[in-house]
XYZ file of C-alpha atoms in Angstrom:
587
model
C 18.524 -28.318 -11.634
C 19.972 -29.455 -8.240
C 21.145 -32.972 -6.963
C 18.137 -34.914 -8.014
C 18.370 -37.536 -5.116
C 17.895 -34.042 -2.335
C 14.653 -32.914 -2.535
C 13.981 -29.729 -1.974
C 13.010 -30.005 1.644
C 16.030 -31.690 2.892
C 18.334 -29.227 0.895
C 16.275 -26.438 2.470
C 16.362 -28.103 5.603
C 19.843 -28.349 5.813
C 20.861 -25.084 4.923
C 18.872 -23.598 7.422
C 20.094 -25.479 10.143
C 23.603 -23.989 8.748
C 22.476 -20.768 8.935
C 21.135 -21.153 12.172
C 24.398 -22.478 13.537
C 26.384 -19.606 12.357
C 24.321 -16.745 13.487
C 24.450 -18.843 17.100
C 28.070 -19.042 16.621
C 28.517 -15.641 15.437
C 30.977 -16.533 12.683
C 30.620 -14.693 9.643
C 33.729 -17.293 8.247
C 30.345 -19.764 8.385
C 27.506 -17.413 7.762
C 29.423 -16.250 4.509
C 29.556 -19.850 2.759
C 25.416 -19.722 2.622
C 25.254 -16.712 0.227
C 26.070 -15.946 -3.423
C 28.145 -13.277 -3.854
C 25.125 -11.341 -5.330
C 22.585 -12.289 -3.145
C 20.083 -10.229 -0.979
C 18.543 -10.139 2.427
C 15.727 -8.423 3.141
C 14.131 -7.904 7.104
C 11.108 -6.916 8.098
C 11.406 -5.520 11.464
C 12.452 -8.809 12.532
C 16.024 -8.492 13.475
C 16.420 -5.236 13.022
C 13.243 -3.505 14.235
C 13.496 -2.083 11.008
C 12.416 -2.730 7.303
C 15.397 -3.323 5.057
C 16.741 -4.805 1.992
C 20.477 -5.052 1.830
C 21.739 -6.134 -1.641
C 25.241 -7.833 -2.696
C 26.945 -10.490 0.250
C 29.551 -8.448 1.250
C 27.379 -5.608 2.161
C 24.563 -7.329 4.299
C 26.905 -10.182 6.537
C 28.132 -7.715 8.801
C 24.942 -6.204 9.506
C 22.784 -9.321 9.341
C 25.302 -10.981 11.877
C 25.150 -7.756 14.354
C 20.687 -7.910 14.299
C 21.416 -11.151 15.338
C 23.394 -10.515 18.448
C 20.680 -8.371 19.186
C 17.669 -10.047 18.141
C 18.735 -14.313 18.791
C 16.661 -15.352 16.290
C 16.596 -19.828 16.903
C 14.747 -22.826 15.922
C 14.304 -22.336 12.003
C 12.687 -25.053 10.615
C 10.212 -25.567 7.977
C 6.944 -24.250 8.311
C 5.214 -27.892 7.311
C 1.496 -25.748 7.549
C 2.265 -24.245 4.693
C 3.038 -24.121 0.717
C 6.159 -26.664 0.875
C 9.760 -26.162 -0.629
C 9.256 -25.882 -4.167
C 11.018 -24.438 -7.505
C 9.708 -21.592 -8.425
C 10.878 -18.948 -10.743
C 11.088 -15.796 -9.655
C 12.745 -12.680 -11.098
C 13.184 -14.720 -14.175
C 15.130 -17.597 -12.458
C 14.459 -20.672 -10.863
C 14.796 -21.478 -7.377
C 14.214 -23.719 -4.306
C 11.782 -21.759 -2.955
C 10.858 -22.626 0.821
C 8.918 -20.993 3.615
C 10.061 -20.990 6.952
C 9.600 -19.960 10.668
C 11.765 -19.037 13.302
C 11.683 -17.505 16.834
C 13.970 -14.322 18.340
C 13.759 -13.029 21.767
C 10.799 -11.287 21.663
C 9.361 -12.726 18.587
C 8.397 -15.104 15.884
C 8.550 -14.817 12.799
C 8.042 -16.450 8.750
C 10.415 -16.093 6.304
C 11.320 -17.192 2.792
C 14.455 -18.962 1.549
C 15.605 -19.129 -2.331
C 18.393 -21.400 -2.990
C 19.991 -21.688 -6.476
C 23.139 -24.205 -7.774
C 26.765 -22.556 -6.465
C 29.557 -23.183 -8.983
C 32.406 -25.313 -7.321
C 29.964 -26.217 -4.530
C 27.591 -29.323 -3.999
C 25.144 -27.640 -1.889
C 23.088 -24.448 -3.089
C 23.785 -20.661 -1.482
C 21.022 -18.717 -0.791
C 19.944 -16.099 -3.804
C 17.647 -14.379 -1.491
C 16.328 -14.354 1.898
C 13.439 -12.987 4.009
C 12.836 -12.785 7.948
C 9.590 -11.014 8.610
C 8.214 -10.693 12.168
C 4.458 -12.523 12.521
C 4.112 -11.401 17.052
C 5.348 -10.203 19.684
C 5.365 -13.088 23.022
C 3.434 -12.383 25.204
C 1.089 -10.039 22.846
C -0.205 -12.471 20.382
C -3.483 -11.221 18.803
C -6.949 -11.715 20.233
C -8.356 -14.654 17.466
C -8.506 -17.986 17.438
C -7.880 -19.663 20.320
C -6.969 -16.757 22.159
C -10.411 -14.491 21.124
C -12.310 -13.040 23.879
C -15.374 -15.192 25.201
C -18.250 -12.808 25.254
C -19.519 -14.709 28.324
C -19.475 -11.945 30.227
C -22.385 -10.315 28.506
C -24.495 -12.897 28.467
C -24.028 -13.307 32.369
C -25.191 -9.781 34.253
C -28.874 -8.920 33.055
C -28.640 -5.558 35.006
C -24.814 -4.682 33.504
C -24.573 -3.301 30.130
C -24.691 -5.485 27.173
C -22.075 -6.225 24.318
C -23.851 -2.380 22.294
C -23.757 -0.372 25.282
C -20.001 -1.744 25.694
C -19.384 -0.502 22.273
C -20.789 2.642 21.662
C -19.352 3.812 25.006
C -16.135 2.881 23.818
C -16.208 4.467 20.668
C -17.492 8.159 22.380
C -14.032 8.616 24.371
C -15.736 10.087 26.892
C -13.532 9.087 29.372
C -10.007 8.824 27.572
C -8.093 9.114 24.828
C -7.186 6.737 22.393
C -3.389 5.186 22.472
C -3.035 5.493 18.610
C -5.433 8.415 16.038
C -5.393 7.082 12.473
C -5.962 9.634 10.157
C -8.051 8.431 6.938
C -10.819 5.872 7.035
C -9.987 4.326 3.521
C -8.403 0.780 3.039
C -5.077 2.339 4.768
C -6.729 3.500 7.464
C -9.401 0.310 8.432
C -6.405 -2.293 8.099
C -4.095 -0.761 10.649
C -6.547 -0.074 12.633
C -7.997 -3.551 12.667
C -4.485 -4.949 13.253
C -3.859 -2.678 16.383
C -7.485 -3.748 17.406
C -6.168 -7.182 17.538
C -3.146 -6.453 19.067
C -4.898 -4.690 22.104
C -3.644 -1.274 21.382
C -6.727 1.889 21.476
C -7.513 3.220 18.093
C -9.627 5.595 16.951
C -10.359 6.143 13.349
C -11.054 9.906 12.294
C -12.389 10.536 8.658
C -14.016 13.938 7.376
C -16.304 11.842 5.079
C -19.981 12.063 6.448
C -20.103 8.225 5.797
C -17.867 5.192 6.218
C -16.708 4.353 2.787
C -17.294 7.765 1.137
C -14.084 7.979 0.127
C -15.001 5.267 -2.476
C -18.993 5.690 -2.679
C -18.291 9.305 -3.751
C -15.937 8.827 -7.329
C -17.339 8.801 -10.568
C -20.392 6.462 -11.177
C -18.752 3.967 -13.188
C -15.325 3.215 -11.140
C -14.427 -0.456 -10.325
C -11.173 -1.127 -9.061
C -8.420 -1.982 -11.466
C -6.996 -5.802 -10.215
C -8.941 -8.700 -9.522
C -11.087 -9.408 -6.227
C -8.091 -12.159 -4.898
C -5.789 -9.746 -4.750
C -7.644 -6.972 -2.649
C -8.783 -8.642 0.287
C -8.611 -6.465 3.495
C -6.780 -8.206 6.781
C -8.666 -11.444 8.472
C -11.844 -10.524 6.564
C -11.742 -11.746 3.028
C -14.799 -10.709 0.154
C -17.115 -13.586 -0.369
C -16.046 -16.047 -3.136
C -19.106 -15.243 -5.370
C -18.093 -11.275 -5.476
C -16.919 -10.231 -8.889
C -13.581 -10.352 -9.991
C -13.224 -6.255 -10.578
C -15.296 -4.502 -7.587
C -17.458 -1.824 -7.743
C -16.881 1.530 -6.017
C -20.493 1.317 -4.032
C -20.216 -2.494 -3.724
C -17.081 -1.933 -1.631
C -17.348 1.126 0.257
C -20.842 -0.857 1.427
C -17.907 -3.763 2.692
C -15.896 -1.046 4.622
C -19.208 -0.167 6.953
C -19.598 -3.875 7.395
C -15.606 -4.398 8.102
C -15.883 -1.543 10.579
C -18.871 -3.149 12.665
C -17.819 -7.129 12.443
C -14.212 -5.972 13.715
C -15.230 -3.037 16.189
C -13.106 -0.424 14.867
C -13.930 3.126 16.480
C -14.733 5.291 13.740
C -15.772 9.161 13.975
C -16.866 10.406 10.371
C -17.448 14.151 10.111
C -14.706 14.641 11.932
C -11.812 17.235 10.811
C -8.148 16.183 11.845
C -7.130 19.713 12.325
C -3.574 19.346 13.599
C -1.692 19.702 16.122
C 2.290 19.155 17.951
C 4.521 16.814 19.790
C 5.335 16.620 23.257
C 9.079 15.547 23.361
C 8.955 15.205 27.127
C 6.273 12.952 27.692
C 6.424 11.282 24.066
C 2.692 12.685 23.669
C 0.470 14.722 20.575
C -1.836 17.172 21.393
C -3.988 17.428 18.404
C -7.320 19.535 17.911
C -10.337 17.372 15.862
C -13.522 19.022 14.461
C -16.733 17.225 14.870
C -19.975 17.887 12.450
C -21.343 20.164 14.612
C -18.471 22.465 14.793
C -17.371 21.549 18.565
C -13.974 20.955 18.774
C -12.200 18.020 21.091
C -8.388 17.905 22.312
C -7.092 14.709 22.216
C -3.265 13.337 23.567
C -2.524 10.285 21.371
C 0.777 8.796 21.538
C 0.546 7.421 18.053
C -0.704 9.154 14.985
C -0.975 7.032 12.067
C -1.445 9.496 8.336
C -3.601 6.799 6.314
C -4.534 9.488 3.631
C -3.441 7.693 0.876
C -0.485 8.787 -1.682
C -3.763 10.982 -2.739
C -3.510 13.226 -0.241
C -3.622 16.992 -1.273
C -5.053 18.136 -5.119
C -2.004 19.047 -7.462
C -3.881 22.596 -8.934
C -0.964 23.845 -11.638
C -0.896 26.808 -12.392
C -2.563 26.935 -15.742
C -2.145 30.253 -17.924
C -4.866 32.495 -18.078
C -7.488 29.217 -16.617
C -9.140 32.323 -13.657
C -10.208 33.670 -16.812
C -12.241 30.658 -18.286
C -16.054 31.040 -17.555
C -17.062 27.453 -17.645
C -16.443 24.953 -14.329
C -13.327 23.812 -12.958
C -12.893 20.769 -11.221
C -9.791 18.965 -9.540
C -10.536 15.120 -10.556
C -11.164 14.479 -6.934
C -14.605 16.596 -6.625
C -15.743 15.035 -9.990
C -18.845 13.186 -9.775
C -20.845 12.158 -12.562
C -20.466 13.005 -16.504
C -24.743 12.981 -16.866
C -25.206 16.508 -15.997
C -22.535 17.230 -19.304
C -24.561 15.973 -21.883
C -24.505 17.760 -24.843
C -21.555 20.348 -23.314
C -18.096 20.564 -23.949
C -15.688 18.991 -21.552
C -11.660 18.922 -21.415
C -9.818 16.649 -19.186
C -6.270 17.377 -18.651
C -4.358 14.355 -17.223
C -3.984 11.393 -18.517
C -3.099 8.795 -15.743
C -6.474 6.511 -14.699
C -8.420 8.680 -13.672
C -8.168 11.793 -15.966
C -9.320 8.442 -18.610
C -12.104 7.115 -16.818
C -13.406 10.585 -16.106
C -13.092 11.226 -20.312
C -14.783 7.887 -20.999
C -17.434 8.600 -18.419
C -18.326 12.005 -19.620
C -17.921 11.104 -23.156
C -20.850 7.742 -21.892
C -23.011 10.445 -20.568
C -23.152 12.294 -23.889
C -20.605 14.994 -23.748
C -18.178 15.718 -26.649
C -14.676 15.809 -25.025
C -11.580 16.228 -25.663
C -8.922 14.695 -23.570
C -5.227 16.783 -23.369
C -1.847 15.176 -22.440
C 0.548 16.688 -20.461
C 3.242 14.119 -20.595
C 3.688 10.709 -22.089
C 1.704 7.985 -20.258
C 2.147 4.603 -19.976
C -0.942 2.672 -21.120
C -1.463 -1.331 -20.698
C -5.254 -3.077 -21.407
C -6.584 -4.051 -17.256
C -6.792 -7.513 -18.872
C -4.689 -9.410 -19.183
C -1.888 -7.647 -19.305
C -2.158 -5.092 -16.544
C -2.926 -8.343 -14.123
C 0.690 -10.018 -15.146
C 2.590 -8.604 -11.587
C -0.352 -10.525 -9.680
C -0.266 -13.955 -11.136
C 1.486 -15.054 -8.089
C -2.040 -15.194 -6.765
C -2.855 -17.124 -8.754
C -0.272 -20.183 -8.375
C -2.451 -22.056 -5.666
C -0.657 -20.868 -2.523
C -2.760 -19.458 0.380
C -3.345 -15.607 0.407
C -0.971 -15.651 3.862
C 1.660 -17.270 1.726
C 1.405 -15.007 -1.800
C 1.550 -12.020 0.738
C 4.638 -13.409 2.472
C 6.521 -14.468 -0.839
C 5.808 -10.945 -2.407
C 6.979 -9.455 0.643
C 10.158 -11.385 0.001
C 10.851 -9.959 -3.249
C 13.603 -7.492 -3.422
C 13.098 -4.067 -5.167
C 15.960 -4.789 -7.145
C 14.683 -8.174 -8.218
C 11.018 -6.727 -8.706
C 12.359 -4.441 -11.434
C 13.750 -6.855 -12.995
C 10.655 -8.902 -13.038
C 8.592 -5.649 -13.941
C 10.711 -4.747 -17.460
C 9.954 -8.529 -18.194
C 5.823 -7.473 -17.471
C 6.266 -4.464 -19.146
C 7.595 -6.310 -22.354
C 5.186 -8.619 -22.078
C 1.960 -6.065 -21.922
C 3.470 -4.076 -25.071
C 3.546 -7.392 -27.593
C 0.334 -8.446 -26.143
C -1.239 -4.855 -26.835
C 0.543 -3.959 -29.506
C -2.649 -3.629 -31.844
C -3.821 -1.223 -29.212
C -0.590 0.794 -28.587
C -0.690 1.882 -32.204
C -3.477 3.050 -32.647
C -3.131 5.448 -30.020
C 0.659 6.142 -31.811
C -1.420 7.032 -35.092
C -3.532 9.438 -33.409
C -0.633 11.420 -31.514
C -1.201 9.762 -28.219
C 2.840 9.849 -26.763
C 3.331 6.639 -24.574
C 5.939 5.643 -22.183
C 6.796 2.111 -20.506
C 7.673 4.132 -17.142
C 11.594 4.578 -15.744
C 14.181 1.947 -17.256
C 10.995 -0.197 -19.005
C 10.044 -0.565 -15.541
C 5.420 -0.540 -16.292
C 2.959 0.731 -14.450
C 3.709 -0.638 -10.837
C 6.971 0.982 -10.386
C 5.636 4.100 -11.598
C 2.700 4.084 -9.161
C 5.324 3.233 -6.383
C 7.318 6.531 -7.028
C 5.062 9.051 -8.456
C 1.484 7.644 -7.547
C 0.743 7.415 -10.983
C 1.431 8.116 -14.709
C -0.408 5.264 -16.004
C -3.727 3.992 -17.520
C -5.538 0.326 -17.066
C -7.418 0.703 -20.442
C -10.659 -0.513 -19.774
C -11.957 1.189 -23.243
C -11.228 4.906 -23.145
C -8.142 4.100 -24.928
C -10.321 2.667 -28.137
C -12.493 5.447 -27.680
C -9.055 7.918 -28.678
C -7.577 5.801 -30.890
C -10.974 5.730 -32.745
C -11.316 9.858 -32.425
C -14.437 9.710 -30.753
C -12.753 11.273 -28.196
C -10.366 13.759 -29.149
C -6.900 14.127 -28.035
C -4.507 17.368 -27.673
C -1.500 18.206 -26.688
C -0.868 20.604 -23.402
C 1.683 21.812 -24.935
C 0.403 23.214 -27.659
C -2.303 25.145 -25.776
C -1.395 28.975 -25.215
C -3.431 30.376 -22.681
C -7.057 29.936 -21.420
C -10.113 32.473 -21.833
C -13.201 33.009 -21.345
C -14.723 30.559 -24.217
C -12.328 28.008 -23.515
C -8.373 27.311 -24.535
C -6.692 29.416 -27.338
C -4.019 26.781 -29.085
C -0.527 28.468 -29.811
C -1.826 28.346 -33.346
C -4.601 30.565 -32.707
C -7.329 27.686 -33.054
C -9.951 27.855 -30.030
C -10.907 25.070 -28.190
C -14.123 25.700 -26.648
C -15.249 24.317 -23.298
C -18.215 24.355 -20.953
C -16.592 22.267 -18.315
C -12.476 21.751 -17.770
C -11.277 18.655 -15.399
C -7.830 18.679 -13.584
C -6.957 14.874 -13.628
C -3.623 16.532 -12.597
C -2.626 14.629 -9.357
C -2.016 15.027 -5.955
C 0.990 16.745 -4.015
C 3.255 14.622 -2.388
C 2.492 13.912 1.306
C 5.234 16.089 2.967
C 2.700 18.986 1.698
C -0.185 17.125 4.187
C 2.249 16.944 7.052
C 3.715 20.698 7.083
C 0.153 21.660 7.210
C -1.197 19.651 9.765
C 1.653 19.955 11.945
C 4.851 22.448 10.715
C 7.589 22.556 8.534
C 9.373 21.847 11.305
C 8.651 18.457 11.361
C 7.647 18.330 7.619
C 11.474 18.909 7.618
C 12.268 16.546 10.016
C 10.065 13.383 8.027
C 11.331 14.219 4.991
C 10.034 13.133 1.685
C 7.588 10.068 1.794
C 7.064 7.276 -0.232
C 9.247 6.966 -3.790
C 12.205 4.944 -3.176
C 14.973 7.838 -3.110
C 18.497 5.974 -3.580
C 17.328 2.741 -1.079
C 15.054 -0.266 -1.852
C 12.361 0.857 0.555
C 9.231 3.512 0.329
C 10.704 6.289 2.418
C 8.820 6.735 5.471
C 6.150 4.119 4.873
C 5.180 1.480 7.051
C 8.169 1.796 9.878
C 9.452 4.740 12.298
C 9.848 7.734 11.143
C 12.213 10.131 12.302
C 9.193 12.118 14.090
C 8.740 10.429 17.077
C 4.688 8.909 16.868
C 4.255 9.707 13.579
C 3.914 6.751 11.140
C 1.782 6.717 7.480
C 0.699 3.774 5.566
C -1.206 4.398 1.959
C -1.363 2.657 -1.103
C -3.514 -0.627 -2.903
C -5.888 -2.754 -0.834
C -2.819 -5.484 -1.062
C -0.377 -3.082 0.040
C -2.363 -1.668 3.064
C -3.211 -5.851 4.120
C 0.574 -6.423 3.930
C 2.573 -4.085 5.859
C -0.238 -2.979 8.022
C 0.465 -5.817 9.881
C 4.093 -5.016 9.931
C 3.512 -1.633 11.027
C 1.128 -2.826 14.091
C 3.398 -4.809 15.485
C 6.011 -1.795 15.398
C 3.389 0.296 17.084
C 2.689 -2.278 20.019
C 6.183 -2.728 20.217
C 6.644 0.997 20.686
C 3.590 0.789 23.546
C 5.174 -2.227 25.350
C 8.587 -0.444 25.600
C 10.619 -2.898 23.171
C 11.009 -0.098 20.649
C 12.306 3.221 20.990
C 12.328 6.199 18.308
C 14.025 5.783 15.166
């Protein structure tokens, strides 16, 4: 596709010592040259202490050239460790694509370069860049070469040992933890394992009476949805002979053994009850609950919401359902479908789990009948709900798939995801109508966009069909409409045309609230107000308030997949330490 005497390295090469020369310079004349006209940049709190994706030439040189006055990023180069310049295709086009590295004044950084063919031109512009920050100087993480010794427990038989060390840590006695993270599930164990590294005084707090609870306790038969490569947690990855789709107990046993190997301070039984903001001395004063009902103040400067886009139930309000007789359960309290057998069950909702909880009540010998509030986008979990991960797939390192998906643009990633989406709905088309025939309404999420993007702005609205959705197409279980349901009674729900559909047990597979709801009630609607709406995307290419300053001074959230939580948690870390160190200020 290029100049077939250049290999991809030395093209790469070269345009990155270009690049380097005119941020050094300052001279957007130079820096200008290096991009298509419709190219992006996307920075990851590297230059900009921010994350960012600016789309279309004209509108990122400017900015791009001021972060670098600030920031004097130097010495980009080829990262030779790693997966070397290659063409990949990406979005749907092909590409030099080339990892690279790259220091600033208070940092160092990776980064990924993706050069395509410029008409008129016999060297290639860039179609997309990335600069992500990998440390702070001076506050590199405590592995490797730099891990602590342990010799000094091993050397005073009358001091306390390595245990004693630990568990008086973990008691605060004495102090109070830098940063509270809020949430002990995959959110909340990988950014508190990267501020562990980094130095910086976590403490976990998790109302679960176990570690892992917030997985051990779901319905009997869960597994997770993508494949064990993809779900690793942060410098601990699952054994290679796990299975390729885990199970619920399997890995809430791996978060008590991730919490112990990488001494994370974890109190379980323990309410976050709230609490406000100091302005003056840049200080929470929040109130925790402890199992035995003793309450203990503690002055964080950091509090970190890791409660998952789950956060609070979504109850609707349901005509006339305070007058049904049977049990009602939010999706989130269900348990097991054995104690149903022979009874009558609806589930309303059908995203995953209002379909999992059908299939495993229908497994335990209930007759149910599943009812659809909206159309739902449905895709078999294999293969075609694993198409967005086959990056993973390619051969490159875990570190490397991370950084490249990092790299992709939210623009670009649509793109790609209407391609997946396509893909999925000729590959299950056998499936698809079926569920047609039987009145099942099905959606392929906004703009064709699949399942992804509608998990990454409404938390859901989709199934991985991992057989409920032969079970319905088949009518052994049955399928309704909510809309054609009139009001709820005693017996069950009266249709609108006067049919009864009797129940002994209802499900709400109805959602959760968005996470604003969690904040106004753990700390205001002041503030609420002040954070604004997280996660979605709004009218930018970023979550909204994920991962990255908010503007509530120490107040940050991170939520979502086991991938998602591995990759930015080590972004937002090194935000938080930044913050501690005094190279970062309030947003």
């Amino acid at each position: 596709m290029l100049a077939e005497i250049e290999t991809e390295a030395t093209l790469a090469e070269r345009w990155l010592l270009r690049f380097e020369q005119a941020l050094t310079r300052g001279d957007s004349g130079l820096l200008e040259p290096l991009f298509h006209r419709d190219s992006h940049w996307r920075d990851v709190v590297a230059l900009s202490w921010d994350i960012k994706t600016l789309s279309g030439r004209e509108h990122f040189i400017g900015p791009l050239g001021f972060d670098a006055r600030q920031s004097r990023p130097h010495h980009f180069a080829l990262s030779r460790e790693r997966t070397p310049p290659r063409v990949a295709t990406r979005s749907g086009i092909g590409a030099i694509e080339a990892i690279f590295r790259f220091e600033t004044a208070f940092g160092r950084g990776s980064g990924v370069l993706r050069l395509t063919p410029a008409d008129g031109s016999a060297e290639p512009k860039a179609w997309a860049l990335l600069t992500a920050l990998d440390e702070l100087k001076g506050y590199e993480e405590q592995s490797g070469r730099a891990r602590p010794s342990g010799k000094a427990h091993s050397r005073d038989f009358r001091g306390p040992n390595w245990l004693d060390l630990r568990r008086k840590a973990a008691r605060y006695e004495d102090r109070d933890p830098a940063v509270i993270v809020v949430g002990g599930g995959q959110a909340g164990l990988s950014i508190a394992a990267r501020l562990g590294q980094l130095g910086v005084d976590t403490l976990i707090v998790d109302r679960e009476g176990r570690i892992g609870d917030n997985w051990r306790n779901r319905y009997h038969a869960l597994t997770l949805h993508n494949q064990v490569q993809v779900n690793h947690l942060p410098y601990m990855p699952f054994p290679a002979s796990w299975p390729t789709y885990i199970p619920k107990d399997k890995l809430a046993g791996w978060f008590e053994t991730y919490v112990e190997s990488l001494e994370l301070n974890f109190w379980t039984e323990t309410e976050f009850e709230g609490g406000g903001y100091d302005e003056r001395h840049g200080r929470w004063t929040v109130s925790l609950r402890r199992a035995d009902g003793t309450r203990r103040q503690m002055q964080p400067r950091h509090i970190v919401l890791a409660t998952g886009v789950s956060g609070i139930p979504n109850l609707p309000d349901i005509p006339g359902l305070k007058d049904f007789a049977g049990k009602v359960v939010h999706s989130s309290r269900y348990e097991d479908g054995e104690a149903w057998a022979g009874k009558r069950a609806l589930v309303i909702g059908t995203g995953n789990s209002g379909h999992d909880i059908a299939q495993d009540l229908y497994s335990g010998g209930a007759k149910v009948t599943l009812v659809q509030r909206s159309p739902t986008l449905v895709v078999n979990i294999e293969p075609s709900a694993q198409l967005p991960y086959a990056l993973y797939d390619e051969g490159p390192s875990l570190e490397d798939c991370d950084l490249i998906a990092t790299s992709i643009p939210t623009v670009l990633a649509r793109q790609s995801h209407i391609r997946f989406t396509q893909q999925a709905k000729a590959m299950d088309k056998t499936l698809l109508d079926g569920l047609q025939r039987v009145g099942f309404k099905l959606d392929d999420g906004e703009d064709g966009t699949g399942w992804q993007f509608k998990y990454l702005t409404r938390g859901g609205g989709y199934y991985f069909n991992v057989g409920c959705s032969d079970l319905i197409a088949e009518s052994a279980i049955a399928l309704r409409q909510f809309a054609d349901i009139d009001t709820f009674v005693a017996e069950g729900a009266r249709m609108r045309d006067g049919t009864m559909l009797p129940a002994d047990l209802v499900v709400l597979a109805t959602g959760y609230k968005g996470q604003e709801h969690l904040v106004g009630k753990l700390f205001g609607e002041a503030i609420a107000r002040r954070v604004g709406p997280i996660w979605g995307f709004g009218d930018g290419q970023e979550l909204r308030n994920m991962f990255t300053r908010t503007p509530q001074p120490g107040l940050w959230f991170i939520a979502g997949s086991l991938a998602q939580c591995r990759i930015n948690s080590k972004y937002l870390a090194l935000q938080i330490k930044a913050s501690e160190v005094g190279l970062l200020g309030a947003r």
